[in-house]
Tab-separated table of C-alpha atoms and ligand atoms in Angstrom:
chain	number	residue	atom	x	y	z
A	1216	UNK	CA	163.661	55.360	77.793
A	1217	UNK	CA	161.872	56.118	74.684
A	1218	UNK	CA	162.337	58.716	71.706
A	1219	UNK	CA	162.155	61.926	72.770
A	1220	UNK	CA	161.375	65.007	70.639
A	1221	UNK	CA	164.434	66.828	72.709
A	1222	UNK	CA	167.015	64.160	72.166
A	1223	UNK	CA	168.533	62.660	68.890
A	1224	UNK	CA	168.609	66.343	67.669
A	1225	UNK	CA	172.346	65.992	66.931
A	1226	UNK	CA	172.456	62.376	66.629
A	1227	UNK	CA	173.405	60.967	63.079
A	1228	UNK	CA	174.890	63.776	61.808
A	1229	UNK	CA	178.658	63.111	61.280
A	1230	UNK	CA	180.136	66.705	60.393
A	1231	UNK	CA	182.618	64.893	58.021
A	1232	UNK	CA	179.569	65.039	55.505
A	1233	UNK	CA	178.572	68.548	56.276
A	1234	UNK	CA	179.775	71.316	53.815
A	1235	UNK	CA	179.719	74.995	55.011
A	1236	UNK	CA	177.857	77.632	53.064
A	1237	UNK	CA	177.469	78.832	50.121
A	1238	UNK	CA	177.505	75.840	47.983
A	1239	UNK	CA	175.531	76.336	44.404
A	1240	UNK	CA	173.643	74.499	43.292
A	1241	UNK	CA	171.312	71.844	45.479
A	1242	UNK	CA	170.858	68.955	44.034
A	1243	UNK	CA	167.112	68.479	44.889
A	1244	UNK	CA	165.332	71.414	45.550
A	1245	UNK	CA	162.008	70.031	47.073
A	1246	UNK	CA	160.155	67.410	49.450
A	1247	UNK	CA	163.680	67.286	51.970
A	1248	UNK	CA	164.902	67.852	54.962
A	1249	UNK	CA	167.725	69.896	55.335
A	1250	UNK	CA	169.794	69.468	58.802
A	1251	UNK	CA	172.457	72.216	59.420
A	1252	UNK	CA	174.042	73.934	62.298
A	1253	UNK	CA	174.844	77.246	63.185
A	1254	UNK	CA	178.342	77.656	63.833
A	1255	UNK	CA	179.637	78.386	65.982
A	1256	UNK	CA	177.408	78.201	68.762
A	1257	UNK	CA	176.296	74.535	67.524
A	1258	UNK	CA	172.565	75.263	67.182
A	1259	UNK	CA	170.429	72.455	65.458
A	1260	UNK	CA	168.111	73.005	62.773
A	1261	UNK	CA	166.338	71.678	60.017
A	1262	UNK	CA	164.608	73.307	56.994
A	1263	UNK	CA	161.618	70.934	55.683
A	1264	UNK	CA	160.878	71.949	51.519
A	1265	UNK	CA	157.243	70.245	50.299
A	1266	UNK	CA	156.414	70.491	46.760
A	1267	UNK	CA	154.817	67.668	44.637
A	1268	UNK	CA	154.359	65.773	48.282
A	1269	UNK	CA	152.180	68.374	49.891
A	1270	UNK	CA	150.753	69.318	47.075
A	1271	UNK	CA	149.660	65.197	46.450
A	1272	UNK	CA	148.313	64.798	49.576
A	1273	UNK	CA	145.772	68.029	50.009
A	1274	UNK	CA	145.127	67.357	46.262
A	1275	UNK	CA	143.692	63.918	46.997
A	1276	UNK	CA	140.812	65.362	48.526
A	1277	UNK	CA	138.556	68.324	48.422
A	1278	UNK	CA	139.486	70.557	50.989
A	1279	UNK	CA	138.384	74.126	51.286
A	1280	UNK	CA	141.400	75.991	50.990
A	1281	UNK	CA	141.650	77.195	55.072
A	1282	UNK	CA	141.302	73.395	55.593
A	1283	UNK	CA	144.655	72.894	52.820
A	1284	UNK	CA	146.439	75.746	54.287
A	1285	UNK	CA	146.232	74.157	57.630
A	1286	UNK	CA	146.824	70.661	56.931
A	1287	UNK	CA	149.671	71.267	54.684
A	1288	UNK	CA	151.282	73.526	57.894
A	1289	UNK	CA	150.311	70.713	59.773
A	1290	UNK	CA	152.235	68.489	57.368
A	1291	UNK	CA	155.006	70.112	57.023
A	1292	UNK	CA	155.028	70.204	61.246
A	1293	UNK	CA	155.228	66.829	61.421
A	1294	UNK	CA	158.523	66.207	58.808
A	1295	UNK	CA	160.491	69.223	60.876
A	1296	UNK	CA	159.531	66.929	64.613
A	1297	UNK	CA	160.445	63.577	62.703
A	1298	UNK	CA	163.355	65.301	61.505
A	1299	UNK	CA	165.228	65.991	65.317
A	1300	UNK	CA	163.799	61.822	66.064
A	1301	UNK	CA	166.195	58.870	65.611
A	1302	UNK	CA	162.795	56.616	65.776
A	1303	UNK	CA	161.978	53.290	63.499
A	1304	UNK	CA	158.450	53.641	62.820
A	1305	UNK	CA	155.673	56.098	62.557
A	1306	UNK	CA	155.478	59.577	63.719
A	1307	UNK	CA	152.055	61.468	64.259
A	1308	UNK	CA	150.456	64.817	64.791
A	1309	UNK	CA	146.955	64.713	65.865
A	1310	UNK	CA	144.955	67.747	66.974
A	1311	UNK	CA	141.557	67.205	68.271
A	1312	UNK	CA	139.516	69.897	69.022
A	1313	UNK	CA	136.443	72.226	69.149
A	1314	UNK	CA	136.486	74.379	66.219
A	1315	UNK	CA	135.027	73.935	62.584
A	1316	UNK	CA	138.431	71.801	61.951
A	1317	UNK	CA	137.939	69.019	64.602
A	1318	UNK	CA	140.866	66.874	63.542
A	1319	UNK	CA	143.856	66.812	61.634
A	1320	UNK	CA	145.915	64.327	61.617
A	1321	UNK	CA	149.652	63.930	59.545
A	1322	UNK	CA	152.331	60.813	60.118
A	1323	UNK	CA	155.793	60.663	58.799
A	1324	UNK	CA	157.512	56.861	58.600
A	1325	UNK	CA	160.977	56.783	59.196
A	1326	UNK	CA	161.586	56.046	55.335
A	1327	UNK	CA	159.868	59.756	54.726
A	1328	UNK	CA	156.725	58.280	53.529
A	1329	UNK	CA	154.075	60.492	55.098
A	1330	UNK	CA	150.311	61.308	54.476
A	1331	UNK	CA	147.706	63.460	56.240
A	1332	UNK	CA	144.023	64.345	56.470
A	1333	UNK	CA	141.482	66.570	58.157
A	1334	UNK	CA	138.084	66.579	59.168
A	1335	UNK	CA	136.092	69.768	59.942
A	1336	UNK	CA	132.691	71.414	59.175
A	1337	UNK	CA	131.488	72.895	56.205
A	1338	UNK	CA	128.859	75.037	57.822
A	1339	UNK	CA	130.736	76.479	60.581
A	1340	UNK	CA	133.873	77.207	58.090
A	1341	UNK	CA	131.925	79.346	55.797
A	1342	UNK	CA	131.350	81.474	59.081
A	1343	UNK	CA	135.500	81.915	59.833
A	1344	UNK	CA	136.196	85.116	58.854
A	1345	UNK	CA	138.861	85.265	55.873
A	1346	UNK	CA	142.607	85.844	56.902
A	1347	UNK	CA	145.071	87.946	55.533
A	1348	UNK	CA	146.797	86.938	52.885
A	1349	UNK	CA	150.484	85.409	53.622
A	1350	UNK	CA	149.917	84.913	57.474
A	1351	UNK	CA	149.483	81.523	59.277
A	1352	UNK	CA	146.240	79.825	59.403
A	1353	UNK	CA	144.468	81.025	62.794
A	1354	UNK	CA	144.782	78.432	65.139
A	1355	UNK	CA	142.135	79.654	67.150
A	1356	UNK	CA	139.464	80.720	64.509
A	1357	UNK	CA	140.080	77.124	62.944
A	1358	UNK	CA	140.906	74.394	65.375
A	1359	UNK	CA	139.306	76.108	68.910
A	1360	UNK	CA	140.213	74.666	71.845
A	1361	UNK	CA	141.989	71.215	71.862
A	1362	UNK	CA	144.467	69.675	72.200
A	1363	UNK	CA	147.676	68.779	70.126
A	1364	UNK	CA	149.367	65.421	70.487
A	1365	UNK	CA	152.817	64.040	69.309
A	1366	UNK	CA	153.066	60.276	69.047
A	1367	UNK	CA	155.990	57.148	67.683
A	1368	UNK	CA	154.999	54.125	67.213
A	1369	UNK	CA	157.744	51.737	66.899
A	1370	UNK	CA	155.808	48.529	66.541
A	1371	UNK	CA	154.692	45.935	69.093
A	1372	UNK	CA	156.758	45.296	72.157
A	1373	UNK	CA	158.311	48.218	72.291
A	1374	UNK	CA	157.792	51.916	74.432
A	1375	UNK	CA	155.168	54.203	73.045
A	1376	UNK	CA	155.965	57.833	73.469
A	1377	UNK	CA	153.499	60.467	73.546
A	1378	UNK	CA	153.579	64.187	74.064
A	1379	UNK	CA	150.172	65.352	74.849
A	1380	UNK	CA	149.407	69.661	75.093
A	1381	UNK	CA	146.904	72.234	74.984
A	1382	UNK	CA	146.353	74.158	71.869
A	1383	UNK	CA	148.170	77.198	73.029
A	1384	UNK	CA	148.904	79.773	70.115
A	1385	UNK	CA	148.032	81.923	67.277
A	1386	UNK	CA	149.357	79.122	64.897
A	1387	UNK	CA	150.316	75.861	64.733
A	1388	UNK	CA	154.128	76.889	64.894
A	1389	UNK	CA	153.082	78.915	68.322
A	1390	UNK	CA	151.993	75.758	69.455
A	1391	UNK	CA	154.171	73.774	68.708
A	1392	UNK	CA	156.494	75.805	70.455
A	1393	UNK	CA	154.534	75.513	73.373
A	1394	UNK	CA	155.004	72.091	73.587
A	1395	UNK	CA	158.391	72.378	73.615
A	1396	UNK	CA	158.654	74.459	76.373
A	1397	UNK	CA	155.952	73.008	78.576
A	1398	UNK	CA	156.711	69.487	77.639
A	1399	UNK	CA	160.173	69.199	77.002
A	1400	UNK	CA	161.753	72.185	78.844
A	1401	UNK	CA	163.669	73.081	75.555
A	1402	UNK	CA	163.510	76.457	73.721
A	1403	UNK	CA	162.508	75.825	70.328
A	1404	UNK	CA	162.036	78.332	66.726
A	1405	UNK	CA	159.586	77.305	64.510
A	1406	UNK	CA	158.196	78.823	61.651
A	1407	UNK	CA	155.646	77.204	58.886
A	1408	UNK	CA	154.225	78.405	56.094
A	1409	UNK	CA	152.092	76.452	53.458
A	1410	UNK	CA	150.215	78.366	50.042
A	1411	UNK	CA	149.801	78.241	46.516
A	1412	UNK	CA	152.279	79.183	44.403
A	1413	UNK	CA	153.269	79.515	40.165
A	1414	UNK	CA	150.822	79.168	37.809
A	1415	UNK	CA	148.872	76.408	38.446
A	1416	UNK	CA	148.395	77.049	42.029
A	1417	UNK	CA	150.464	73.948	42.909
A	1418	UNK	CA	150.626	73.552	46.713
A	1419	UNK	CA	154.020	74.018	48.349
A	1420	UNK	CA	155.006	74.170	52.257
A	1421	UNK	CA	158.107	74.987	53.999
A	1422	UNK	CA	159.170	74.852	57.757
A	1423	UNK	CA	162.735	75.947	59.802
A	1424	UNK	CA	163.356	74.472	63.055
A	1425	UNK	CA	166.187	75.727	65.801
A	1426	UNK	CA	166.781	73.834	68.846
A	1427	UNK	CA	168.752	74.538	71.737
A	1428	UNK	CA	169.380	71.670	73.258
A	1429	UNK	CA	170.880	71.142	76.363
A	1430	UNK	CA	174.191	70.387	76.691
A	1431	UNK	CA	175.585	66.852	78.064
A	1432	UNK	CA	174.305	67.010	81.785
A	1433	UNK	CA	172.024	69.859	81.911
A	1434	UNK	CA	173.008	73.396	81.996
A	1435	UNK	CA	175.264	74.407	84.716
A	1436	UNK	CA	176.789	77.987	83.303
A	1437	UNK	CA	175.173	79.659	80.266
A	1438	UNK	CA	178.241	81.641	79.051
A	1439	UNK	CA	176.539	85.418	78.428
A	1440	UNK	CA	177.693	85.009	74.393
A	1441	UNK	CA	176.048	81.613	73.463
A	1442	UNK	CA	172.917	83.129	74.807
A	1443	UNK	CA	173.450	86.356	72.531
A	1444	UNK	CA	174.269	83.726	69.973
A	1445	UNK	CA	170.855	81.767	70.776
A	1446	UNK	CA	169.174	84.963	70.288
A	1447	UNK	CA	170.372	86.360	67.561
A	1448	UNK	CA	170.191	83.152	65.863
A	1449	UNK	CA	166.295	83.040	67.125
A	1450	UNK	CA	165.772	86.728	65.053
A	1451	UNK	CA	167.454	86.098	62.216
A	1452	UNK	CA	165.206	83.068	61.794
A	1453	UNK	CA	161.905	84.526	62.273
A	1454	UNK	CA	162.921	87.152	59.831
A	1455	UNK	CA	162.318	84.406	56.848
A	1456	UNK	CA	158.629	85.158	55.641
A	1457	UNK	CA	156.371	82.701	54.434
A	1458	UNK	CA	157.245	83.753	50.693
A	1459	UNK	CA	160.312	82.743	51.273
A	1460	UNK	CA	159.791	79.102	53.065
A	1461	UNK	CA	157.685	78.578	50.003
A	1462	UNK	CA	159.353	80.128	47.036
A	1463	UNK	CA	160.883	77.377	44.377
A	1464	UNK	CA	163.245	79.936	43.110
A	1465	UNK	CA	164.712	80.260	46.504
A	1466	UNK	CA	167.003	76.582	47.383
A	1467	UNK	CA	167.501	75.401	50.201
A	1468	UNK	CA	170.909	76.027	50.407
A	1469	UNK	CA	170.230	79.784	49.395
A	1470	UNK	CA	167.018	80.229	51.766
A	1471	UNK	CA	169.451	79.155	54.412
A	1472	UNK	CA	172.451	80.850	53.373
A	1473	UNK	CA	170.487	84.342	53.479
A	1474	UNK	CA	169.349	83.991	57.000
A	1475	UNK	CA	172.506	82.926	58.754
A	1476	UNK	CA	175.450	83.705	56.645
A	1477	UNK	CA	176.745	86.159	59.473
A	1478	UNK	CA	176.884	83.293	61.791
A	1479	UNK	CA	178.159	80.519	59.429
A	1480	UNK	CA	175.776	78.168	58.755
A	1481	UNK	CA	177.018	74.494	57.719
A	1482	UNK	CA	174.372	71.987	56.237
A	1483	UNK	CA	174.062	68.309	56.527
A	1484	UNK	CA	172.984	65.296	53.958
A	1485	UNK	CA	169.342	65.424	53.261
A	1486	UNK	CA	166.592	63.049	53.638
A	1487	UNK	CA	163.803	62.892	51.176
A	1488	UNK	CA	160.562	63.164	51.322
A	1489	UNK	CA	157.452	61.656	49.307
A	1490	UNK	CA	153.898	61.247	49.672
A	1491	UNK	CA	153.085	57.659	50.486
A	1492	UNK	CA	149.349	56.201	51.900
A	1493	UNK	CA	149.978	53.035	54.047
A	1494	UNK	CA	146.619	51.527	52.894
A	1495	UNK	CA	145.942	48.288	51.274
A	1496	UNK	CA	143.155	46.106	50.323
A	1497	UNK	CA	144.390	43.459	52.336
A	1498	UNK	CA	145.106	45.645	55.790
A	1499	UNK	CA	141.403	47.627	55.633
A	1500	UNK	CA	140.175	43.852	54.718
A	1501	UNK	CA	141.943	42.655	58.042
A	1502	UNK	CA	140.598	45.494	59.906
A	1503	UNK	CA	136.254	44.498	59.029
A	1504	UNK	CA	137.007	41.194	59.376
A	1505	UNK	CA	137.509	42.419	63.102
A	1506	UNK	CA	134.154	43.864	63.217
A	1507	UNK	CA	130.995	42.215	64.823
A	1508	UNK	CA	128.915	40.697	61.943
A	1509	UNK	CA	126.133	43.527	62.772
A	1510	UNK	CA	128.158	46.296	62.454
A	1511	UNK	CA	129.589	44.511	58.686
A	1512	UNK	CA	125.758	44.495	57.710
A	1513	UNK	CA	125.021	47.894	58.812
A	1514	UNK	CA	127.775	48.618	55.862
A	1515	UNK	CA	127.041	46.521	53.360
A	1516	UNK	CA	125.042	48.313	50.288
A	1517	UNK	CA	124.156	46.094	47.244
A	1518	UNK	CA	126.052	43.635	48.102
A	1519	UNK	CA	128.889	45.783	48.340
A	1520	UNK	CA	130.672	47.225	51.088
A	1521	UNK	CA	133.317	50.275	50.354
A	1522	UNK	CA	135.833	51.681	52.464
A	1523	UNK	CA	137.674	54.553	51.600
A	1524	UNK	CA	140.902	55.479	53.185
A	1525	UNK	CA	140.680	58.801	54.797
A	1526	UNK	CA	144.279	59.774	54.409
A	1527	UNK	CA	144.292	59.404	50.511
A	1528	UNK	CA	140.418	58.733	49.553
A	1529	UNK	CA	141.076	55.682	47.717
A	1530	UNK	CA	138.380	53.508	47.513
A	1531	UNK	CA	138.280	49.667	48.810
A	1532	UNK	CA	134.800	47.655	47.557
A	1533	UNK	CA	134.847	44.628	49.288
A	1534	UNK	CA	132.305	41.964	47.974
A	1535	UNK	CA	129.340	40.495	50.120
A	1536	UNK	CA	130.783	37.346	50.484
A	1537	UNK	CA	133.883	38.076	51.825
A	1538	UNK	CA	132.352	38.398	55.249
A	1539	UNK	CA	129.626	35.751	54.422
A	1540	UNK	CA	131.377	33.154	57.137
A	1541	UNK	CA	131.806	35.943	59.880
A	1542	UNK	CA	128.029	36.740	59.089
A	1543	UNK	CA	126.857	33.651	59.543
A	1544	UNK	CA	129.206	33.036	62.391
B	1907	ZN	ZN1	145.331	55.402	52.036
């Protein structure tokens, strides 16, 4: 069997490393993910923190800011679902769908390296009416009807898993969640927020993930307490607001610490996160040289043909002659 976004969400974490909170101060503050567990019903989650990363990667390009406040959301998605994955390769988040943003699409390496784009349409953008100011990006008004999917790659030769759902939700949390419970029969609590923030409107994101997940052989009596425990967990978390999954005077540890200290919360080692573009001269090279020889003419301009990678817009100029054989051929 393959990855699964339901399994692996306890896997790796060795509770000899885990430290219950408080513990002041955190040692790294931003672009992480932050396993803990609720004690002491044993409920996963994960707190994703984007600063310079997210901030990099809608920076790279010129994105009307609906278009940034999705993406980076969409972003910071895609760490929190890598995050519950013991995977060795690439994890992506496509949408694909109807509305003035017609694709978006974010992937997280197992290293942490991860890197995103959109594509939408000026025009009917300008025509979205504006949102209120600290809610979610409207899945509806921006992306339309769709679909989201959930992908790892772990090379050649081995199982490709893919999650594949309608775009069912006011926001991309809401549909993420619906995933979860159409695709994985898991309950799932996410929560995403992505905006400017300090004085020079740097972009930051945050995300909290709990997971119930189900316990060796499938449920067979849900004791009446762990579900009070499920739930209560489940309202403390949605009472974080999307200042606070954003603020950089609010760690981690703190953020965390606030929501769940009634239960006990315990935390886990984190991984890091960076912005990091797979591209390379050599690997777009590789991919025209597997063009037909038309379609490598149709490109070429003064001699010159230029690619530019649409995840971090640099540009590749590749000269005439390098596809003068295949041309010819
Ligand atoms: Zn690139």
């Amino acid at each position: 069997m393959g990855p699964s976004l339901s399994r692996g969400a306890g896997e790796g974490l060795n509770r000899a490393e885990s430290i219950i909170l408080p513990i002041e101060p955190d040692t790294r503050p931003d672009d992480l993910v932050q396993p803990f567990q609720i004690d002491p019903f044993a409920l996963r989650g994960r707190l994703v923190r984007l600063g310079p990363t997210v901030d990099r990667i809608l920076s790279q390009h010129d994105y009307p800011e609906p278009v940034a406040a999705i993406l980076g959301e969409a972003i910071t998605l895609a760490v929190v679902l890598a995050g519950a994955l013991k995977y060795d390769g690439i994890f992506t988040l496509q949408t694909k769908s109807d509305g003035p943003v017609r694709l978006i699409v974010a992937d997280v390496s197992t290293e942490g390296a991860v890197r995103g784009y959109a594509q939408y349409d000026r025009e009917r953008l300008d025509q979205v009416p504006a949102h209120g100011s600290g809610l979610s990006p409207s899945v509806p008004d921006l992306i339309g009807k769709g679909y989201i999917a959930f992908t790892v790659d772990q090379g050649e030769h081995t199982e490709r898993y893919q999650g594949i759902v309608e775009l069912i939700g006011a926001n991309l949390a809401e549909c993420a969640q619906h995933y979860f419970r159409q695709s994985e029969q898991i309950q799932a609590g996410i929560k995403l927020s992505a905006a400017r923030s300090g004085a020079g409107g740097a972009w930051r994101a945050g995300g909290l993930m709990l997971q119930r997940v189900p316990p060796e052989g499938g449920y067979t009596v849900i004791a009446d307490d762990v579900e009070d425990g499920w739930r209560r967990a489940m309202v403390l978390m949605s009472s974080a607001t999307p200042g606070e999954l954003v603020d950089p005077q609010l760690s981690p540890h703190r953020l965390l610490f606030r929501l769940f200290h009634d239960e006990g919360v315990r935390v886990y080692p984190t991984h890091p996160i960076e912005a990091r573009c797979r591209c390379s001269k050599e690997r777009i090279g590789r991919i025209l040289r597997s063009f037909p020889a038309d379609d490598i003419e149709d490109m070429r301009k003064d001699e010159v043909i230029t690619v530019t990678c649409e995840f971090c817009n640099t540009r590749y100029d590749f000269a005439g002659e390098d596809f003068a054989p295949l041309a010819s051929a």
